[in-house]
Amino acid sequence: MAQLLKQSVKLALIQLACTADKAHNLSHARSKVLEATKAGAKIVVLPECFNSPYGTKFFPQYAETLLPSPPTEKQSPTFHALSQLAKEAGVYLVGGSIPEREDSSDKLFNTSLTFGPRGELLATHRKVHLFDIDIPGKIRFKESEVLSPGNKITIVDLPEYGRIAVAICYDVRFPELAMIAARKGAFLLLYPGAFNLTTGALHWELQGRARAMDNQVYVGLCSPSRDMTAEYHAWGHSMVVDPNAEVLGQLDEKEGIVMTELIQGRIEEVRKGIPLETQRRFDVYPDVSRGFRGTE
Ligand SMILES: NC(=O)CC(=O)C(=O)O
C-alpha cells in the first residue's frame, strides 16, 4: 500500500520576530527561510500575520489585495516576495498569513499563501474560524469585528512528498477540519498561529498533540516570537508533533527555527500499532465524515 509520505523530508517552522515594519519583516523572513533551506529544509512555514502586528486595528492598514491572481506588485508586495523566495530557495513555502482585502467586496480576511519551488502559487487558505474570545480579566479578541471567514478546507498536493493541509491558528481548535484533511490523505497538518499568554499555556501544545493523536498524522504549529512591547503577546513555542502525538521539537518564546525530519513510513507504523482507521464504527456514527475517506 502506498505510504502517505512518499519520502522523508525536513520541515522547518520559522518562529519569526515580527514587527510593525512590513519591509523589514519581509527581508527578515527571507534571511530565515534561506537559513532553514541551507540546513536542508524542503517545507518551510512562516507564522500567522508574519508581516504585520497581530490586532484588529492593524488588519485594514496592512491588508493586501490578492485577487485577481496573480496580483500586481503594488497590490501585494508579500505575494511577490514569497513567490520569489520559494523559487530562490527551491522549497515549498507556507507563507504564514497576511491580512487580505478583497477589492470587489472590501471584505478583509486572514489569509495564508502556499508557494511551490518554482514560485508558483499552490493554495490560498482564508482562516475559516475567526478568533472571537472573551475571557474576563484576561483577553478579549474579536477578529469578526473586521474580518470575514474563509469557507473551505485547504489541502495541497506536493508531488514529491504527498498531501498536506494548511489552516490558521484558531482553526486548530476545530477537530473536524483536521479530521477531514486526514481522511483525505494528508500526512501533515500545518497551522501558522499566534496563541497568547492566556490560551497558549493551556491549549497550544494540547491542541497540536490532540490533532496529531486523533488523526495519526504529523502536525506543525508556527508562531511569531514573543514581543512584550507589542499589543498582542504571542505564545511562541512553535512545535512539530509526530503521528504518535510525541513532540519532536519545540521552541521557547524567542525567535528560532524548529527543524524536524518527517520520516517516511512513520504514519503507517503508528497506525499499525493502534489501528484506529480500521476500528471506526461508522455504523454507530454514520453521519460523521464517512464520506470523507479516500483521496478526493
Ligand atoms: N489567535 C488565534 O487565532 C487563536 C488563539 O489565540 C487561541 O485559540 O487561543
PDB file of C-alpha atoms and ligand atoms in Angstrom:
ATOM      1  CA  MET A   1       0.000   0.000   0.000  1.00  0.00           C
ATOM      2  CA  ALA A   2       1.317   3.468  -0.906  1.00  0.00           C
ATOM      3  CA  GLN A   3       2.709   5.438   2.018  1.00  0.00           C
ATOM      4  CA  LEU A   4       1.172   8.827   2.766  1.00  0.00           C
ATOM      5  CA  LEU A   5       4.584  10.492   2.982  1.00  0.00           C
ATOM      6  CA  LYS A   6       6.368   9.417  -0.201  1.00  0.00           C
ATOM      7  CA  GLN A   7       9.864  10.193   1.103  1.00  0.00           C
ATOM      8  CA  SER A   8      11.307  11.536   4.334  1.00  0.00           C
ATOM      9  CA  VAL A   9      11.506  15.323   4.357  1.00  0.00           C
ATOM     10  CA  LYS A  10      12.874  18.100   6.536  1.00  0.00           C
ATOM     11  CA  LEU A  11      10.277  20.559   7.807  1.00  0.00           C
ATOM     12  CA  ALA A  12      11.259  23.965   9.192  1.00  0.00           C
ATOM     13  CA  LEU A  13       8.999  26.246  11.229  1.00  0.00           C
ATOM     14  CA  ILE A  14      10.320  29.797  11.426  1.00  0.00           C
ATOM     15  CA  GLN A  15       9.369  31.471  14.704  1.00  0.00           C
ATOM     16  CA  LEU A  16       9.923  34.957  13.358  1.00  0.00           C
ATOM     17  CA  ALA A  17      10.317  38.181  15.326  1.00  0.00           C
ATOM     18  CA  CYS A  18       7.542  40.159  13.628  1.00  0.00           C
ATOM     19  CA  THR A  19       7.490  43.955  13.813  1.00  0.00           C
ATOM     20  CA  ALA A  20       5.343  46.829  12.579  1.00  0.00           C
ATOM     21  CA  ASP A  21       7.712  47.364   9.632  1.00  0.00           C
ATOM     22  CA  LYS A  22       6.443  45.262   6.715  1.00  0.00           C
ATOM     23  CA  ALA A  23       9.537  45.698   4.539  1.00  0.00           C
ATOM     24  CA  HIS A  24      11.759  44.642   7.419  1.00  0.00           C
ATOM     25  CA  ASN A  25       9.558  41.622   8.151  1.00  0.00           C
ATOM     26  CA  LEU A  26       9.769  40.515   4.531  1.00  0.00           C
ATOM     27  CA  SER A  27      13.545  40.772   4.323  1.00  0.00           C
ATOM     28  CA  HIS A  28      13.956  39.166   7.747  1.00  0.00           C
ATOM     29  CA  ALA A  29      11.662  36.304   6.726  1.00  0.00           C
ATOM     30  CA  ARG A  30      13.778  35.879   3.598  1.00  0.00           C
ATOM     31  CA  SER A  31      17.010  35.511   5.544  1.00  0.00           C
ATOM     32  CA  LYS A  32      15.452  32.997   7.949  1.00  0.00           C
ATOM     33  CA  VAL A  33      13.878  30.929   5.168  1.00  0.00           C
ATOM     34  CA  LEU A  34      17.226  30.801   3.355  1.00  0.00           C
ATOM     35  CA  GLU A  35      18.926  29.784   6.617  1.00  0.00           C
ATOM     36  CA  ALA A  36      16.447  26.914   7.014  1.00  0.00           C
ATOM     37  CA  THR A  37      16.796  25.745   3.435  1.00  0.00           C
ATOM     38  CA  LYS A  38      20.596  25.832   3.629  1.00  0.00           C
ATOM     39  CA  ALA A  39      20.200  23.449   6.552  1.00  0.00           C
ATOM     40  CA  GLY A  40      18.175  21.112   4.318  1.00  0.00           C
ATOM     41  CA  ALA A  41      14.543  22.072   4.865  1.00  0.00           C
ATOM     42  CA  LYS A  42      12.236  21.360   1.922  1.00  0.00           C
ATOM     43  CA  ILE A  43       8.995  22.532   3.504  1.00  0.00           C
ATOM     44  CA  VAL A  44       9.205  25.855   5.328  1.00  0.00           C
ATOM     45  CA  VAL A  45       6.479  27.599   7.323  1.00  0.00           C
ATOM     46  CA  LEU A  46       6.127  31.215   8.498  1.00  0.00           C
ATOM     47  CA  PRO A  47       3.868  32.402  11.331  1.00  0.00           C
ATOM     48  CA  GLU A  48       0.376  33.874  11.334  1.00  0.00           C
ATOM     49  CA  CYS A  49       0.473  37.625  10.478  1.00  0.00           C
ATOM     50  CA  PHE A  50       4.220  37.451   9.948  1.00  0.00           C
ATOM     51  CA  ASN A  51       4.476  40.804   8.201  1.00  0.00           C
ATOM     52  CA  SER A  52       2.246  42.939  10.410  1.00  0.00           C
ATOM     53  CA  PRO A  53       1.354  43.312  14.075  1.00  0.00           C
ATOM     54  CA  TYR A  54      -1.478  40.973  15.124  1.00  0.00           C
ATOM     55  CA  GLY A  55      -4.553  43.004  16.030  1.00  0.00           C
ATOM     56  CA  THR A  56      -7.873  44.017  14.515  1.00  0.00           C
ATOM     57  CA  LYS A  57      -6.875  47.671  14.255  1.00  0.00           C
ATOM     58  CA  PHE A  58      -3.830  46.739  12.170  1.00  0.00           C
ATOM     59  CA  PHE A  59      -5.556  44.482   9.630  1.00  0.00           C
ATOM     60  CA  PRO A  60      -7.060  47.232   7.401  1.00  0.00           C
ATOM     61  CA  GLN A  61      -3.802  49.178   7.366  1.00  0.00           C
ATOM     62  CA  TYR A  62      -1.619  46.213   6.382  1.00  0.00           C
ATOM     63  CA  ALA A  63      -4.063  44.423   4.079  1.00  0.00           C
ATOM     64  CA  GLU A  64      -3.001  43.468   0.553  1.00  0.00           C
ATOM     65  CA  THR A  65      -5.131  42.541  -2.423  1.00  0.00           C
ATOM     66  CA  LEU A  66      -4.594  39.051  -3.803  1.00  0.00           C
ATOM     67  CA  LEU A  67      -7.356  38.801  -6.401  1.00  0.00           C
ATOM     68  CA  PRO A  68      -7.389  38.603  -9.329  1.00  0.00           C
ATOM     69  CA  SER A  69      -4.416  36.277  -9.066  1.00  0.00           C
ATOM     70  CA  PRO A  70      -1.582  36.947  -9.575  1.00  0.00           C
ATOM     71  CA  PRO A  71      -1.867  40.433  -8.085  1.00  0.00           C
ATOM     72  CA  THR A  72       0.433  43.239  -9.181  1.00  0.00           C
ATOM     73  CA  GLU A  73       3.494  44.037  -7.084  1.00  0.00           C
ATOM     74  CA  LYS A  74       1.694  47.127  -5.795  1.00  0.00           C
ATOM     75  CA  GLN A  75      -1.440  45.180  -4.815  1.00  0.00           C
ATOM     76  CA  SER A  76       0.575  42.584  -2.915  1.00  0.00           C
ATOM     77  CA  PRO A  77       4.289  43.001  -2.286  1.00  0.00           C
ATOM     78  CA  THR A  78       4.076  39.991   0.023  1.00  0.00           C
ATOM     79  CA  PHE A  79       2.711  37.696  -2.693  1.00  0.00           C
ATOM     80  CA  HIS A  80       5.691  38.563  -4.887  1.00  0.00           C
ATOM     81  CA  ALA A  81       8.255  38.389  -2.093  1.00  0.00           C
ATOM     82  CA  LEU A  82       7.045  34.913  -1.046  1.00  0.00           C
ATOM     83  CA  SER A  83       6.845  33.640  -4.605  1.00  0.00           C
ATOM     84  CA  GLN A  84      10.407  34.802  -5.377  1.00  0.00           C
ATOM     85  CA  LEU A  85      11.656  33.414  -2.090  1.00  0.00           C
ATOM     86  CA  ALA A  86      10.123  29.978  -2.663  1.00  0.00           C
ATOM     87  CA  LYS A  87      11.786  29.943  -6.081  1.00  0.00           C
ATOM     88  CA  GLU A  88      15.149  31.211  -4.847  1.00  0.00           C
ATOM     89  CA  ALA A  89      15.205  28.673  -2.031  1.00  0.00           C
ATOM     90  CA  GLY A  90      13.642  25.883  -4.129  1.00  0.00           C
ATOM     91  CA  VAL A  91      11.204  24.959  -1.364  1.00  0.00           C
ATOM     92  CA  TYR A  92       7.555  24.598  -0.548  1.00  0.00           C
ATOM     93  CA  LEU A  93       6.793  27.750   1.402  1.00  0.00           C
ATOM     94  CA  VAL A  94       3.699  28.084   3.568  1.00  0.00           C
ATOM     95  CA  GLY A  95       3.719  31.846   3.900  1.00  0.00           C
ATOM     96  CA  GLY A  96       2.200  32.208   7.354  1.00  0.00           C
ATOM     97  CA  SER A  97      -0.702  34.564   6.929  1.00  0.00           C
ATOM     98  CA  ILE A  98      -1.355  38.162   5.974  1.00  0.00           C
ATOM     99  CA  PRO A  99      -4.372  40.434   6.170  1.00  0.00           C
ATOM    100  CA  GLU A 100      -6.088  40.329   2.769  1.00  0.00           C
ATOM    101  CA  ARG A 101      -8.537  42.831   1.301  1.00  0.00           C
ATOM    102  CA  GLU A 102     -10.929  41.554  -1.350  1.00  0.00           C
ATOM    103  CA  ASP A 103     -11.326  44.568  -3.619  1.00  0.00           C
ATOM    104  CA  SER A 104     -14.696  43.581  -5.037  1.00  0.00           C
ATOM    105  CA  SER A 105     -16.363  43.376  -1.617  1.00  0.00           C
ATOM    106  CA  ASP A 106     -13.979  45.413   0.557  1.00  0.00           C
ATOM    107  CA  LYS A 107     -14.006  42.445   2.951  1.00  0.00           C
ATOM    108  CA  LEU A 108     -10.890  41.562   4.926  1.00  0.00           C
ATOM    109  CA  PHE A 109      -9.572  38.038   5.534  1.00  0.00           C
ATOM    110  CA  ASN A 110      -6.707  36.416   7.401  1.00  0.00           C
ATOM    111  CA  THR A 111      -5.089  34.567   4.518  1.00  0.00           C
ATOM    112  CA  SER A 112      -2.269  32.092   4.013  1.00  0.00           C
ATOM    113  CA  LEU A 113      -0.480  31.612   0.680  1.00  0.00           C
ATOM    114  CA  THR A 114       1.459  28.451  -0.166  1.00  0.00           C
ATOM    115  CA  PHE A 115       4.038  28.502  -2.958  1.00  0.00           C
ATOM    116  CA  GLY A 116       5.897  25.700  -4.715  1.00  0.00           C
ATOM    117  CA  PRO A 117       9.618  25.522  -5.522  1.00  0.00           C
ATOM    118  CA  ARG A 118       9.186  27.244  -8.883  1.00  0.00           C
ATOM    119  CA  GLY A 119       7.482  30.176  -7.182  1.00  0.00           C
ATOM    120  CA  GLU A 120       4.033  29.031  -8.260  1.00  0.00           C
ATOM    121  CA  LEU A 121       1.033  29.687  -6.027  1.00  0.00           C
ATOM    122  CA  LEU A 122      -0.316  26.317  -4.904  1.00  0.00           C
ATOM    123  CA  ALA A 123      -3.006  27.264  -2.421  1.00  0.00           C
ATOM    124  CA  THR A 124      -4.781  30.072  -0.619  1.00  0.00           C
ATOM    125  CA  HIS A 125      -6.384  29.485   2.769  1.00  0.00           C
ATOM    126  CA  ARG A 126      -8.601  32.089   4.408  1.00  0.00           C
ATOM    127  CA  LYS A 127      -8.960  31.487   8.155  1.00  0.00           C
ATOM    128  CA  VAL A 128     -12.233  29.639   8.490  1.00  0.00           C
ATOM    129  CA  HIS A 129     -12.843  30.026  12.225  1.00  0.00           C
ATOM    130  CA  LEU A 130     -12.374  33.601  13.360  1.00  0.00           C
ATOM    131  CA  PHE A 131     -10.699  34.177  16.714  1.00  0.00           C
ATOM    132  CA  ASP A 132     -13.524  35.599  18.809  1.00  0.00           C
ATOM    133  CA  ILE A 133     -12.987  35.063  22.511  1.00  0.00           C
ATOM    134  CA  ASP A 134     -13.714  36.956  25.700  1.00  0.00           C
ATOM    135  CA  ILE A 135     -12.151  35.655  28.900  1.00  0.00           C
ATOM    136  CA  PRO A 136     -12.915  38.260  31.578  1.00  0.00           C
ATOM    137  CA  GLY A 137      -9.834  39.856  33.072  1.00  0.00           C
ATOM    138  CA  LYS A 138      -7.570  38.047  30.615  1.00  0.00           C
ATOM    139  CA  ILE A 139      -8.192  38.560  26.925  1.00  0.00           C
ATOM    140  CA  ARG A 140     -10.865  39.803  24.593  1.00  0.00           C
ATOM    141  CA  PHE A 141     -10.221  39.460  20.878  1.00  0.00           C
ATOM    142  CA  LYS A 142     -12.837  39.683  18.122  1.00  0.00           C
ATOM    143  CA  GLU A 143     -11.456  39.072  14.667  1.00  0.00           C
ATOM    144  CA  SER A 144     -15.014  39.132  13.344  1.00  0.00           C
ATOM    145  CA  GLU A 145     -15.219  42.861  14.086  1.00  0.00           C
ATOM    146  CA  VAL A 146     -13.104  43.413  10.976  1.00  0.00           C
ATOM    147  CA  LEU A 147     -12.520  40.067   9.267  1.00  0.00           C
ATOM    148  CA  SER A 148     -14.741  37.748   7.265  1.00  0.00           C
ATOM    149  CA  PRO A 149     -14.239  33.980   7.436  1.00  0.00           C
ATOM    150  CA  GLY A 150     -12.998  31.719   4.681  1.00  0.00           C
ATOM    151  CA  ASN A 151     -15.201  28.878   3.579  1.00  0.00           C
ATOM    152  CA  LYS A 152     -13.042  25.938   2.613  1.00  0.00           C
ATOM    153  CA  ILE A 153     -10.642  23.297   3.827  1.00  0.00           C
ATOM    154  CA  THR A 154      -7.246  23.725   2.184  1.00  0.00           C
ATOM    155  CA  ILE A 155      -5.380  20.659   1.031  1.00  0.00           C
ATOM    156  CA  VAL A 156      -2.221  20.984  -1.035  1.00  0.00           C
ATOM    157  CA  ASP A 157      -0.521  18.296  -3.106  1.00  0.00           C
ATOM    158  CA  LEU A 158       3.278  18.331  -3.012  1.00  0.00           C
ATOM    159  CA  PRO A 159       4.132  15.876  -5.797  1.00  0.00           C
ATOM    160  CA  GLU A 160       7.400  14.558  -4.271  1.00  0.00           C
ATOM    161  CA  TYR A 161       6.066  14.206  -0.733  1.00  0.00           C
ATOM    162  CA  GLY A 162       2.293  13.809  -0.645  1.00  0.00           C
ATOM    163  CA  ARG A 163      -0.570  15.832   0.650  1.00  0.00           C
ATOM    164  CA  ILE A 164      -0.600  18.500   3.359  1.00  0.00           C
ATOM    165  CA  ALA A 165      -3.345  20.644   4.852  1.00  0.00           C
ATOM    166  CA  VAL A 166      -2.997  24.310   5.786  1.00  0.00           C
ATOM    167  CA  ALA A 167      -5.216  26.140   8.265  1.00  0.00           C
ATOM    168  CA  ILE A 168      -4.697  29.121  10.555  1.00  0.00           C
ATOM    169  CA  CYS A 169      -4.436  29.315  14.338  1.00  0.00           C
ATOM    170  CA  TYR A 170      -7.988  29.205  15.788  1.00  0.00           C
ATOM    171  CA  ASP A 171      -8.823  26.660  13.061  1.00  0.00           C
ATOM    172  CA  VAL A 172      -6.763  24.149  15.074  1.00  0.00           C
ATOM    173  CA  ARG A 173      -9.469  24.106  17.753  1.00  0.00           C
ATOM    174  CA  PHE A 174     -11.935  22.547  15.329  1.00  0.00           C
ATOM    175  CA  PRO A 175     -11.075  18.857  15.010  1.00  0.00           C
ATOM    176  CA  GLU A 176     -13.498  18.411  12.122  1.00  0.00           C
ATOM    177  CA  LEU A 177     -11.239  20.294   9.741  1.00  0.00           C
ATOM    178  CA  ALA A 178      -8.188  18.236  10.716  1.00  0.00           C
ATOM    179  CA  MET A 179     -10.147  15.004  10.544  1.00  0.00           C
ATOM    180  CA  ILE A 180     -11.419  15.671   7.046  1.00  0.00           C
ATOM    181  CA  ALA A 181      -7.932  16.606   5.820  1.00  0.00           C
ATOM    182  CA  ALA A 182      -6.501  13.431   7.340  1.00  0.00           C
ATOM    183  CA  ARG A 183      -9.271  11.287   5.848  1.00  0.00           C
ATOM    184  CA  LYS A 184      -8.400  12.810   2.505  1.00  0.00           C
ATOM    185  CA  GLY A 185      -4.857  11.566   2.885  1.00  0.00           C
ATOM    186  CA  ALA A 186      -2.866  14.475   4.349  1.00  0.00           C
ATOM    187  CA  PHE A 187       0.358  13.391   6.072  1.00  0.00           C
ATOM    188  CA  LEU A 188       0.920  16.805   7.675  1.00  0.00           C
ATOM    189  CA  LEU A 189      -1.380  19.476   9.115  1.00  0.00           C
ATOM    190  CA  LEU A 190       0.210  22.924   9.254  1.00  0.00           C
ATOM    191  CA  TYR A 191      -1.116  25.790  11.342  1.00  0.00           C
ATOM    192  CA  PRO A 192       0.560  29.186  11.255  1.00  0.00           C
ATOM    193  CA  GLY A 193      -0.782  30.520  14.552  1.00  0.00           C
ATOM    194  CA  ALA A 194      -0.433  33.079  17.317  1.00  0.00           C
ATOM    195  CA  PHE A 195      -1.867  31.886  20.605  1.00  0.00           C
ATOM    196  CA  ASN A 196      -1.336  34.227  23.555  1.00  0.00           C
ATOM    197  CA  LEU A 197      -0.173  34.071  27.157  1.00  0.00           C
ATOM    198  CA  THR A 198      -3.614  33.011  28.422  1.00  0.00           C
ATOM    199  CA  THR A 199      -4.563  30.357  25.907  1.00  0.00           C
ATOM    200  CA  GLY A 200      -1.043  29.360  24.878  1.00  0.00           C
ATOM    201  CA  ALA A 201      -0.032  27.915  28.220  1.00  0.00           C
ATOM    202  CA  LEU A 202      -3.284  25.967  28.455  1.00  0.00           C
ATOM    203  CA  HIS A 203      -4.035  24.799  24.956  1.00  0.00           C
ATOM    204  CA  TRP A 204      -1.268  25.290  22.367  1.00  0.00           C
ATOM    205  CA  GLU A 205       0.625  22.051  22.866  1.00  0.00           C
ATOM    206  CA  LEU A 206      -2.549  20.202  23.776  1.00  0.00           C
ATOM    207  CA  GLN A 207      -4.250  21.222  20.527  1.00  0.00           C
ATOM    208  CA  GLY A 208      -1.239  20.266  18.411  1.00  0.00           C
ATOM    209  CA  ARG A 209      -0.835  16.911  20.090  1.00  0.00           C
ATOM    210  CA  ALA A 210      -4.575  16.215  20.032  1.00  0.00           C
ATOM    211  CA  ARG A 211      -4.876  16.808  16.293  1.00  0.00           C
ATOM    212  CA  ALA A 212      -1.846  14.556  15.737  1.00  0.00           C
ATOM    213  CA  MET A 213      -3.152  11.841  18.052  1.00  0.00           C
ATOM    214  CA  ASP A 214      -6.719  11.817  16.710  1.00  0.00           C
ATOM    215  CA  ASN A 215      -5.601  11.637  13.128  1.00  0.00           C
ATOM    216  CA  GLN A 216      -2.235   9.874  13.438  1.00  0.00           C
ATOM    217  CA  VAL A 217      -0.501  12.436  11.238  1.00  0.00           C
ATOM    218  CA  TYR A 218       2.297  14.986  11.647  1.00  0.00           C
ATOM    219  CA  VAL A 219       1.277  18.435  12.916  1.00  0.00           C
ATOM    220  CA  GLY A 220       3.230  21.714  12.826  1.00  0.00           C
ATOM    221  CA  LEU A 221       2.263  24.888  14.730  1.00  0.00           C
ATOM    222  CA  CYS A 222       4.241  28.007  13.772  1.00  0.00           C
ATOM    223  CA  SER A 223       4.035  31.165  15.923  1.00  0.00           C
ATOM    224  CA  PRO A 224       5.699  34.565  15.862  1.00  0.00           C
ATOM    225  CA  SER A 225       8.214  35.018  18.666  1.00  0.00           C
ATOM    226  CA  ARG A 226       7.049  36.965  21.712  1.00  0.00           C
ATOM    227  CA  ASP A 227       7.419  40.739  21.836  1.00  0.00           C
ATOM    228  CA  MET A 228       6.320  42.202  25.162  1.00  0.00           C
ATOM    229  CA  THR A 229       6.376  45.712  23.641  1.00  0.00           C
ATOM    230  CA  ALA A 230       3.704  44.724  21.089  1.00  0.00           C
ATOM    231  CA  GLU A 231      -0.007  44.949  21.862  1.00  0.00           C
ATOM    232  CA  TYR A 232      -0.551  41.210  21.393  1.00  0.00           C
ATOM    233  CA  HIS A 233       1.811  38.878  23.195  1.00  0.00           C
ATOM    234  CA  ALA A 234       2.277  35.737  21.140  1.00  0.00           C
ATOM    235  CA  TRP A 235       2.854  32.479  22.958  1.00  0.00           C
ATOM    236  CA  GLY A 236       5.670  31.288  20.691  1.00  0.00           C
ATOM    237  CA  HIS A 237       6.543  27.627  21.325  1.00  0.00           C
ATOM    238  CA  SER A 238       6.381  26.636  17.658  1.00  0.00           C
ATOM    239  CA  MET A 239       6.355  22.886  17.558  1.00  0.00           C
ATOM    240  CA  VAL A 240       6.248  19.740  15.458  1.00  0.00           C
ATOM    241  CA  VAL A 241       4.332  16.703  16.658  1.00  0.00           C
ATOM    242  CA  ASP A 242       4.625  13.210  15.241  1.00  0.00           C
ATOM    243  CA  PRO A 243       1.741  10.826  14.375  1.00  0.00           C
ATOM    244  CA  ASN A 244       2.048   9.232  17.825  1.00  0.00           C
ATOM    245  CA  ALA A 245       1.484  12.671  19.436  1.00  0.00           C
ATOM    246  CA  GLU A 246       5.110  12.945  20.557  1.00  0.00           C
ATOM    247  CA  VAL A 247       6.623  16.431  20.393  1.00  0.00           C
ATOM    248  CA  LEU A 248       9.603  16.200  18.051  1.00  0.00           C
ATOM    249  CA  GLY A 249      10.772  19.766  18.548  1.00  0.00           C
ATOM    250  CA  GLN A 250       9.514  22.861  20.334  1.00  0.00           C
ATOM    251  CA  LEU A 251      10.957  26.355  20.855  1.00  0.00           C
ATOM    252  CA  ASP A 252      10.534  28.652  23.818  1.00  0.00           C
ATOM    253  CA  GLU A 253       9.202  32.192  23.235  1.00  0.00           C
ATOM    254  CA  LYS A 254      12.244  33.584  21.442  1.00  0.00           C
ATOM    255  CA  GLU A 255      12.974  33.760  17.729  1.00  0.00           C
ATOM    256  CA  GLY A 256      14.248  30.497  16.278  1.00  0.00           C
ATOM    257  CA  ILE A 257      13.714  27.678  13.830  1.00  0.00           C
ATOM    258  CA  VAL A 258      12.313  24.228  14.584  1.00  0.00           C
ATOM    259  CA  MET A 259      13.860  21.762  12.126  1.00  0.00           C
ATOM    260  CA  THR A 260      12.492  18.242  12.074  1.00  0.00           C
ATOM    261  CA  GLU A 261      12.760  15.254   9.809  1.00  0.00           C
ATOM    262  CA  LEU A 262       9.410  13.723   8.956  1.00  0.00           C
ATOM    263  CA  ILE A 263      10.013  10.039   8.413  1.00  0.00           C
ATOM    264  CA  GLN A 264       8.514   8.027   5.588  1.00  0.00           C
ATOM    265  CA  GLY A 265       6.578   5.065   6.984  1.00  0.00           C
ATOM    266  CA  ARG A 266       6.111   6.527  10.489  1.00  0.00           C
ATOM    267  CA  ILE A 267       2.397   7.205   9.977  1.00  0.00           C
ATOM    268  CA  GLU A 268       1.779   3.659   8.806  1.00  0.00           C
ATOM    269  CA  GLU A 269       3.872   2.276  11.696  1.00  0.00           C
ATOM    270  CA  VAL A 270       1.793   4.197  14.248  1.00  0.00           C
ATOM    271  CA  ARG A 271      -1.472   3.248  12.545  1.00  0.00           C
ATOM    272  CA  LYS A 272      -0.436  -0.411  12.503  1.00  0.00           C
ATOM    273  CA  GLY A 273       0.185  -0.341  16.257  1.00  0.00           C
ATOM    274  CA  ILE A 274      -3.047   1.495  17.089  1.00  0.00           C
ATOM    275  CA  PRO A 275      -5.314   0.741  14.098  1.00  0.00           C
ATOM    276  CA  LEU A 276      -7.981   3.426  14.585  1.00  0.00           C
ATOM    277  CA  GLU A 277      -8.599   3.586  10.856  1.00  0.00           C
ATOM    278  CA  THR A 278      -9.994   0.076  10.636  1.00  0.00           C
ATOM    279  CA  GLN A 279     -11.730   0.227  14.019  1.00  0.00           C
ATOM    280  CA  ARG A 280     -14.013   3.181  13.340  1.00  0.00           C
ATOM    281  CA  ARG A 281     -17.674   2.344  13.849  1.00  0.00           C
ATOM    282  CA  PHE A 282     -19.437   4.189  11.076  1.00  0.00           C
ATOM    283  CA  ASP A 283     -22.475   2.024  11.816  1.00  0.00           C
ATOM    284  CA  VAL A 284     -22.702   3.805  15.190  1.00  0.00           C
ATOM    285  CA  TYR A 285     -21.989   7.310  13.846  1.00  0.00           C
ATOM    286  CA  PRO A 286     -22.853   7.144  10.133  1.00  0.00           C
ATOM    287  CA  ASP A 287     -23.198  10.888   9.801  1.00  0.00           C
ATOM    288  CA  VAL A 288     -19.617  11.589  10.887  1.00  0.00           C
ATOM    289  CA  SER A 289     -17.334  12.048   7.970  1.00  0.00           C
ATOM    290  CA  ARG A 290     -17.647   8.619   6.383  1.00  0.00           C
ATOM    291  CA  GLY A 291     -17.854  10.282   3.026  1.00  0.00           C
ATOM    292  CA  PHE A 292     -14.523  11.989   3.506  1.00  0.00           C
ATOM    293  CA  ARG A 293     -12.363   8.916   3.266  1.00  0.00           C
ATOM    294  CA  GLY A 294     -10.170   8.473   0.242  1.00  0.00           C
ATOM    295  CA  THR A 295      -8.076  10.953  -1.663  1.00  0.00           C
ATOM    296  CA  GLU A 296     -10.695  13.129  -3.343  1.00  0.00           C
TER     297      GLU A 296
HETATM  298  N1  LIG B   1      -5.031  33.697  17.618  1.00  0.00           N
HETATM  299  C1  LIG B   1      -5.893  32.732  17.322  1.00  0.00           C
HETATM  300  O1  LIG B   1      -6.436  32.687  16.241  1.00  0.00           O
HETATM  301  C2  LIG B   1      -6.235  31.663  18.284  1.00  0.00           C
HETATM  302  C3  LIG B   1      -5.812  31.711  19.690  1.00  0.00           C
HETATM  303  O2  LIG B   1      -5.016  32.522  20.150  1.00  0.00           O
HETATM  304  C4  LIG B   1      -6.427  30.695  20.542  1.00  0.00           C
HETATM  305  O3  LIG B   1      -7.178  29.856  20.024  1.00  0.00           O
HETATM  306  O4  LIG B   1      -6.199  30.687  21.743  1.00  0.00           O
END
